[in-house]
Amino acid sequence: MRAATSTRLADADVGAVDTHCPYCALQCGMTLSPAGRASVRVRPRDPSAGGLCQKGWTSAALLGSPARLTTPLVRDGGTLRPASWDEALGLVARRIKEISAERGPDAVAVFGGGGLTNEKAYLLGKFARVALGTSQVDYNGRFCMSSAAAAAHRAFGLDRGLPFPLADLEGADAVLLAGANPAETMPPFLSHLRRAMDAGGLIVVDPRRTPTAERAALHLAPAPGTDLALALGILHAAVAGGRLDHAYVAERTTGFEETWRVAAAWWPERVERVTGVAAADQRRAAAMLSEAASAYVLTARGVEQHATGVDTAGAWINLALALGLPGRRGSGWGCLTGQGNGQGGREHGQKADQLPGYRKIDDPAARAHVARVWGIEPSALPGPGRSAFELLDALGTGGGPSALLVFGSNPAVSAPHSARVADRLAALDLLVVSDIVLSETARMADVVLPITQWAEEDGTLTNLEGRVLLRRRALAPPPGVRTDLEVLHDLAVLLGQPPERFPADPETVFTELRAASEGGPADYSGVTWDRLRAGERLHWPVPRRPEHGQPERDKPGHDKPEHDKPGHPGTPRLFLDRFAHPDGRARFAAVDHKGPAEPPDEEFPLYAITGRVLQHYQSGAQTRRVEELRAAVPEAYVEVHPDTARRAGLSDGAAAAVVGRRGRVVVPVRCVPSMRPDVVFLPFHFPGAQRANLVTNPALDPVSRMPEFKVCAVRLTPAGEREAQ
Amino acid sequence: MTTRVVIAGYGMAGARLAEEIRRRDPAGERVAIVAIGDEPHPPYNRVLLSNVLAGAMSPASVRLQDEGWAAAHGVEVHRGREVVSIDREGRGVTLDDGTRIGYDVLVLATGARAWVPPVEGLTGDDGGLAPGVATFRTLDDCAAITAGTRGGVRVAVLGGGLLGLEAARGLAERGNAVTVVHPRRHLMERQLDDGAGEVLAQVLRGLGVRVLVNSRAARYLPGDGLKLDDGRLVEADLVVVAAGVRPQTAQASAAGLAVDGGVLVDDDLRTNDPLIHAIGDCARHPGTVPGLVQPAWEQAAALAALLTGTRSPYRGTKVVTRLKASGVDLASLGDVHAGPDDPRAEVLWLSEPARGRYAKLVVRDERVAGAIALGVPDAAATITQFYDRGLPVPPDRLALLLGRAMPYGEGGAPGGTDAAALPGTSVVCRCNAVSKNTLVAAWRSGARDLTALASATRATTGCGTCTDTVCGIARWLARADKEDAAGVAHAQ
């Protein structure tokens, strides 16, 4: 299998290759022209559809980075030393067998990532359930998309980040962004909002005056953790202002009455008192959305990463439904996916409660279908396992797993209450990390496996609009490096699986994924790599047989190239005729405001909120090793209102300790006059004592199991000299 | 063992209490609830009645609970009934139809009734309102007012407090000719100082509401209107009485409970009988003022906690008054009457009657002690947050007064900014962190158009929204070069 892969690889080394950026869910198209490993030229593929941000332009720097891992590492007497693949994998397989035999298959756990390709995510889930027989598999997407996904499922019966093509936003006159900061998280996205920005129709909901909020005609800055109340206030203002779309609500939805009972108690003046957002601005937001010919409501992590994340996303969906936006061409609700394959990564089985095709693991029909594709008995499939934080929290405890395999994630930095998570990782009998660099999690591992990165591999990703994209190999990986698929294949074989059950060739894996997803909500069965190579723009569902699931009012149109194509055209716009619930109607959710799980008090009087900076991605494991990005933002900081800093005895640049119930973060102060005086902001891309997640609260949403990353209570003090080291 | 809680009154406080108890005890394992409401409707939200009056909401849409809520949640409701007497010794109440209901704990949530001033002719011989006169307190009142103002009529509103003004504005919006008759020197005298009251009157006049202050009604003449004590006649087909409310405490007094402008309660909302509590408008707690919903709801939550086994004392409510009338944005909180001569307070204010704006801030011990914000919605929202949370105010008080206590920083999108004036270090292309200095350097190195600048610096190659600014900088540099070439010294 590996020999065949290497041959194709050599072919790919010739000339320029069209692929996509390795970072966020926008997956900007880029062309790579390798002239040796150390010099790979990056160009935006289609500047008219958005170019590249600084992360994209510099993405090739990591290909030839000296930080790159090229040999497996094995812990030996407390330090990691180089080892052969045979030794490393042999050790992993032996320890897995021992631990599993001693404590049962659930003693071995798997942690994946939303940056993994569809093929990897799929094979990882299969590896966990079939080769390991464990139910203990989840991924960092739990920290990312799970609240929006659950809210969308509840409202529409189906979750696809944007249920319409991204380019539809270009026609919008009004766009409300709730808890989204795309000017930093996915900068080229803003090119799609130009019309709305020019028309004075951009509304941004964010406690901070972010670069995105600076572009807005209306910036609503609610107190952290009060977004749900704000959404209720705007809904109330819309109804009181006679803006309810009565016909749409009657024909296409259920549950408005019950939702209104809740929203009726949240008149804008009451909401103002809770959120700090002027009642007049709530009314203005309702008017802007309702009066626009084309309006969208979009949410992101700012409203979703809460212990009430599902309900909060649901409250914004309620607003969109009341105004009649979803399921109509030229308007809608959507969620901005974070990680590169945040969408595809949650559809194909690396989630504790799901099987490929976005199937539920506790659905007997889904189990039977997937078991058939995998050639096993349905009864051999484990049931649902622990969600991400619960999994990490249980590691090395009596009842929890004592071995963990990590792929495409750095939970030592990215999980909430990270000191606790680091303790749990340290308590494991076996920690295996597959990564391209020695991440903070890899440093703690017993075995580290060096793998290929994006420009060295083929695979598919599903972007924020549910479109399947082809990632293509532009150059050969360094000697000694394997792909994640090869690692899974090798380990499966060592664990006694038949080799053909875990193919290492990505296109072969995709073919199997198509069969496994067939008939599921996220049906990829009609997608082939040949169609993608030919440039087709395929949004799922794409059933294998064109007569199935073809939406009536969304026949192939301008979204497709003109050449002949026999397959199902895909589904750029969902819900035009009906929503995915059995009755075809969308559901309002009667959600009420509760407030943050850990409100400020006398001891911890400030809210800490967390987020991103433009130059870094996720835990920063990649971007902190790109010199240009590191030079631009070398370390973490805390943004504070100057008055708040002064009262804490701090000035700009001074070392501050941000102290919460679970830990303290030591970072320099950045005085920002636009901050609310009761809020401090921490970027979360940095390690060690600068880890924002040392203070974040692992309170979980009851439905999505999303931790409350976005708000916790802290106090601000000057850092002692010891801490400032 | 379940506790049988009888709630006398099923309005905003009583219904909320039932909901708060059921939130904590969904199956009714600890608390059985019997509620007695004197109105025939399911409970509704009084705060929204001015919307009903203005025609923005239907009566059905202001209901607090669906028709089936009580039954679904095991709450026994006696609708259209009133408690007429309390038997403390026998732990029971008697209703107006003679029914007797025993209790373990009694909660008085009887609210308040509209007060009708002793103006000749307003009431008939039976003590009821005369034809053409309505109070503004209940859903039935709304229906009567709406019926009486169909097609646009002349309305006199008696009382220029919060409720009267909301009614006046709503009725004016519906096309009626409205006059507010207010006996005091200025409107909303409890919540506003003289200056604010005057600006408010002016704003209302601008919205078509006639305002008469210092005016006392002497007599109601059906068909003509209100005769004032100075002899003037306010022509009116309908008189809406909004002269204040009186707490409903008759049964409490008769039962020997301590009453002084409301049934007196402590932090457990307990009366001088340990088995009897009172919440909402009929209760009097030292930490708040009656007549607003927020204290009632907070009291309901605190009492529900106590009755379900988790004591959560009620310490009072900081009251913020918001006038809910379209076209008027008014907030008033705390001590608004302090003047500049107050030695213990910093007082600052700004009056702009021509644009209907008035802002006043009273600061004590570095905290907001009181404020009025009329026509300055941002300030209202911000000051309220400082007040509610007890946050120390910014050193720049004026900024807070103007709603700019959290001023927006510089470094906004540079689009449209004069290229010459842009500081060199300011970031022009945020997607790629390209500063003006970097662009200038690229220009000097030979990148003389947009394409060349983009390829040299990557500016504009992200979202592209900085393109105009980059073009502007290129034009400015080209102009500067030309001027240099022509030997013209150009200004920096």
XYZ file of N, CA and C in Angstrom, chain A residues 386-496:
333
model
N -17.677 8.916 26.294
C -17.622 10.210 26.983
C -17.359 11.338 25.988
N -17.896 12.518 26.288
C -17.595 13.704 25.480
C -16.205 14.208 25.844
N -15.678 15.115 25.003
C -14.262 15.494 25.068
C -13.769 15.842 26.470
N -14.385 16.828 27.126
C -13.829 17.207 28.424
C -14.023 16.095 29.442
N -15.167 15.441 29.382
C -15.411 14.334 30.318
C -14.401 13.210 30.119
N -14.041 13.004 28.849
C -13.039 11.986 28.541
C -11.686 12.382 29.134
N -11.279 13.617 28.855
C -9.983 14.074 29.362
C -9.972 14.082 30.887
N -11.097 14.470 31.461
C -11.213 14.574 32.915
C -11.130 13.207 33.589
N -11.486 12.156 32.837
C -11.525 10.810 33.433
C -10.206 10.066 33.265
N -9.293 10.613 32.451
C -8.059 9.884 32.149
C -7.284 9.558 33.416
N -6.822 8.319 33.496
C -5.962 7.941 34.614
C -6.666 7.910 35.953
N -7.990 8.021 35.942
C -8.737 7.852 37.185
C -9.197 6.397 37.231
N -9.687 5.958 38.361
C -10.087 4.561 38.504
C -10.981 4.081 37.377
N -12.035 4.868 37.070
C -12.997 4.396 36.088
C -12.675 4.800 34.666
N -11.693 5.645 34.483
C -11.442 6.198 33.154
C -10.352 5.466 32.405
N -10.156 5.830 31.137
C -9.124 5.192 30.318
C -7.726 5.430 30.901
N -6.830 4.487 30.655
C -5.456 4.691 31.103
C -4.494 4.758 29.928
N -5.043 4.680 28.710
C -4.225 4.916 27.513
C -4.975 5.872 26.603
N -4.216 6.771 25.941
C -4.860 7.739 25.049
C -4.012 7.911 23.797
N -4.688 7.867 22.648
C -4.052 8.143 21.368
C -4.604 9.472 20.853
N -3.703 10.421 20.571
C -4.136 11.757 20.153
C -3.730 11.995 18.703
N -4.704 12.392 17.894
C -4.436 12.718 16.496
C -4.960 14.124 16.191
N -4.105 14.996 15.728
C -4.557 16.304 15.252
C -5.131 17.175 16.340
N -4.573 17.125 17.543
C -5.098 17.951 18.620
C -4.003 18.190 19.654
N -4.193 19.273 20.422
C -3.212 19.645 21.437
C -3.940 19.999 22.729
N -4.609 19.008 23.335
C -5.506 19.321 24.453
C -4.798 19.898 25.679
N -3.486 19.715 25.789
C -2.800 20.300 26.950
C -2.943 21.820 26.946
N -3.141 22.406 25.763
C -3.328 23.856 25.675
C -4.787 24.208 25.410
N -5.482 23.372 24.624
C -6.783 23.805 24.116
C -7.968 23.410 24.981
N -7.770 22.523 25.957
C -8.913 22.113 26.774
C -9.097 23.073 27.946
N -10.345 23.201 28.432
C -10.573 24.102 29.569
C -9.966 23.519 30.835
N -9.726 24.393 31.808
C -9.124 23.977 33.076
C -7.879 23.149 32.771
N -6.965 23.741 32.011
C -5.899 22.946 31.401
C -4.911 22.385 32.412
N -4.801 22.976 33.599
C -3.917 22.382 34.590
C -4.438 20.996 34.990
N -5.760 20.909 35.142
C -6.385 19.625 35.456
C -6.155 18.620 34.314
N -6.323 19.089 33.081
C -6.147 18.201 31.931
C -4.701 17.728 31.856
N -3.754 18.614 32.112
C -2.347 18.215 32.092
C -2.083 17.153 33.166
N -2.678 17.315 34.341
C -2.546 16.303 35.402
C -3.071 14.951 34.932
N -4.230 14.991 34.272
C -4.837 13.744 33.819
C -3.956 13.073 32.758
N -3.416 13.883 31.834
C -2.548 13.316 30.796
C -1.326 12.676 31.449
N -0.818 13.339 32.500
C 0.373 12.822 33.164
C 0.084 11.517 33.909
N -1.186 11.301 34.246
C -1.538 10.111 35.025
C -1.753 8.883 34.148
N -1.648 9.036 32.832
C -1.901 7.904 31.928
C -0.773 6.875 31.982
N -1.119 5.630 31.679
C -0.092 4.604 31.515
C 0.528 4.689 30.128
N -0.249 5.195 29.183
C 0.253 5.290 27.812
C -0.377 6.490 27.121
N 0.483 7.408 26.657
C 0.006 8.541 25.855
C 0.755 8.517 24.532
N -0.012 8.421 23.457
C 0.573 8.395 22.114
C 0.082 9.626 21.366
N 0.993 10.408 20.806
C 0.596 11.616 20.089
C 1.160 11.573 18.686
N 0.283 11.762 17.726
C 0.686 11.828 16.331
C 0.634 13.301 15.929
N 1.775 13.877 15.539
C 1.778 15.312 15.227
C 2.943 15.650 14.301
N 2.914 16.890 13.782
C 3.993 17.315 12.889
C 5.125 17.996 13.657
N 4.803 18.552 14.833
C 5.805 19.206 15.668
C 5.647 18.687 17.093
N 6.600 19.023 17.933
C 6.514 18.558 19.319
C 5.604 19.525 20.091
N 4.313 19.289 19.998
C 3.339 20.148 20.661
C 3.440 19.961 22.173
N 2.709 20.817 22.908
C 2.738 20.725 24.368
C 2.220 19.362 24.830
N 1.258 18.800 24.103
C 0.749 17.478 24.455
C 1.780 16.405 24.092
N 2.404 16.593 22.921
C 3.411 15.612 22.483
C 4.567 15.534 23.479
N 4.914 16.675 24.069
C 6.002 16.687 25.061
C 5.725 15.747 26.230
N 4.446 15.523 26.503
C 4.089 14.675 27.644
C 3.967 13.202 27.251
N 4.096 12.913 25.940
C 3.740 11.582 25.445
C 4.788 10.531 25.781
N 4.348 9.270 25.739
C 5.271 8.143 25.834
C 5.813 7.800 24.459
N 4.955 8.003 23.448
C 5.377 7.752 22.071
C 4.852 8.892 21.204
N 5.744 9.461 20.386
C 5.353 10.528 19.467
C 5.591 10.028 18.046
N 4.572 10.187 17.199
C 4.666 9.687 15.838
C 4.675 10.865 14.862
N 5.736 11.001 14.050
C 5.836 12.138 13.132
C 5.015 11.887 11.875
N 4.199 12.847 11.506
C 3.296 12.608 10.378
C 3.406 13.720 9.343
N 2.765 13.464 8.220
C 2.793 14.412 7.107
C 1.950 15.636 7.427
N 2.224 16.754 6.737
C 1.301 17.876 6.845
C 0.618 18.144 5.519
N -0.221 19.165 5.556
C -1.234 19.311 4.520
C -0.712 19.284 3.098
N 0.437 19.888 2.869
C 0.921 19.976 1.492
C 1.558 18.671 1.037
N 1.648 17.716 1.951
C 2.308 16.454 1.632
C 1.321 15.309 1.520
N 0.043 15.616 1.468
C -0.936 14.526 1.496
C -2.167 14.883 0.673
N -2.889 13.840 0.301
C -4.172 13.999 -0.379
C -5.295 13.725 0.614
N -6.434 14.330 0.348
C -7.586 14.068 1.216
C -8.690 15.063 0.904
N -9.810 14.879 1.576
C -10.892 15.835 1.383
C -11.225 16.519 2.707
N -11.697 17.754 2.598
C -12.228 18.469 3.745
C -13.580 19.048 3.349
N -14.421 19.290 4.320
C -15.728 19.870 4.055
C -15.744 21.249 4.703
N -15.893 22.277 3.885
C -15.700 23.625 4.420
C -16.952 24.129 5.114
N -16.924 25.407 5.502
C -17.998 25.953 6.334
C -19.356 25.968 5.644
N -19.385 25.850 4.318
C -20.653 25.845 3.586
C -21.045 24.426 3.188
N -20.411 23.417 3.803
C -20.787 22.035 3.523
C -20.341 21.551 2.161
N -19.298 22.168 1.626
C -18.805 21.792 0.298
C -17.553 20.940 0.466
N -17.490 19.853 -0.290
C -16.367 18.925 -0.157
C -15.239 19.403 -1.079
N -14.059 19.554 -0.479
C -12.911 20.095 -1.204
C -11.788 19.071 -1.243
N -10.997 19.144 -2.304
C -9.874 18.229 -2.429
C -8.584 18.920 -2.002
N -7.949 18.321 -1.009
C -6.611 18.766 -0.606
C -5.621 17.899 -1.378
N -4.632 18.542 -2.004
C -3.755 17.746 -2.862
C -2.301 17.874 -2.462
N -1.614 16.797 -2.680
C -0.206 16.731 -2.333
C 0.608 17.584 -3.311
N 1.455 18.431 -2.781
C 2.286 19.259 -3.631
C 3.749 18.839 -3.575
N 4.128 18.174 -2.506
C 5.517 17.723 -2.419
C 5.614 16.508 -1.512
N 6.725 15.820 -1.656
C 6.915 14.599 -0.881
C 7.204 14.958 0.570
N 6.709 14.129 1.481
C 7.052 14.368 2.886
C 8.528 14.076 3.119
N 9.077 14.612 4.194
C 10.461 14.300 4.502
C 10.600 12.802 4.788
N 11.757 12.268 4.555
C 11.948 10.845 4.837
C 11.655 10.558 6.302
N 11.058 9.410 6.539
C 10.814 9.012 7.921
C 9.450 9.409 8.447
N 8.706 10.181 7.637
C 7.401 10.658 8.091
C 6.300 9.832 7.432
N 5.261 9.478 8.176
C 4.140 8.737 7.598
C 2.852 9.548 7.691
N 1.841 9.114 6.957
C 0.549 9.796 7.072
C -0.226 9.199 8.251
N -1.208 9.951 8.735
C -2.066 9.424 9.804
C -2.729 8.122 9.365
N -3.139 8.081 8.080
C -3.799 6.863 7.591
C -2.849 5.675 7.647
N -1.595 5.921 7.289
C -0.613 4.834 7.360
C -0.406 4.386 8.809
N -0.370 5.335 9.714
C -0.200 4.996 11.129
C -1.367 4.121 11.602
N -2.589 4.531 11.227
C -3.759 3.757 11.648
C -3.731 2.364 11.028
N -3.356 2.322 9.755
C -3.251 1.026 9.063
C -2.252 0.122 9.791
N -1.062 0.659 10.037
C -0.007 -0.148 10.648
C -0.423 -0.640 12.035
N -0.994 0.276 12.815
C -1.397 -0.105 14.170
C -2.502 -1.158 14.136
N -3.455 -0.976 13.218
C -4.571 -1.929 13.122
C -4.049 -3.320 12.808
N -3.100 -3.369 11.882
C -2.541 -4.668 11.502
C -1.834 -5.292 12.707
N -1.050 -4.467 13.418
C -0.361 -4.995 14.597
C -1.346 -5.473 15.660
N -2.532 -4.875 15.659
C -3.533 -5.285 16.641
C -4.369 -6.457 16.137
N -3.986 -6.996 14.968
C -4.622 -8.213 14.505
C -5.740 -8.018 13.491
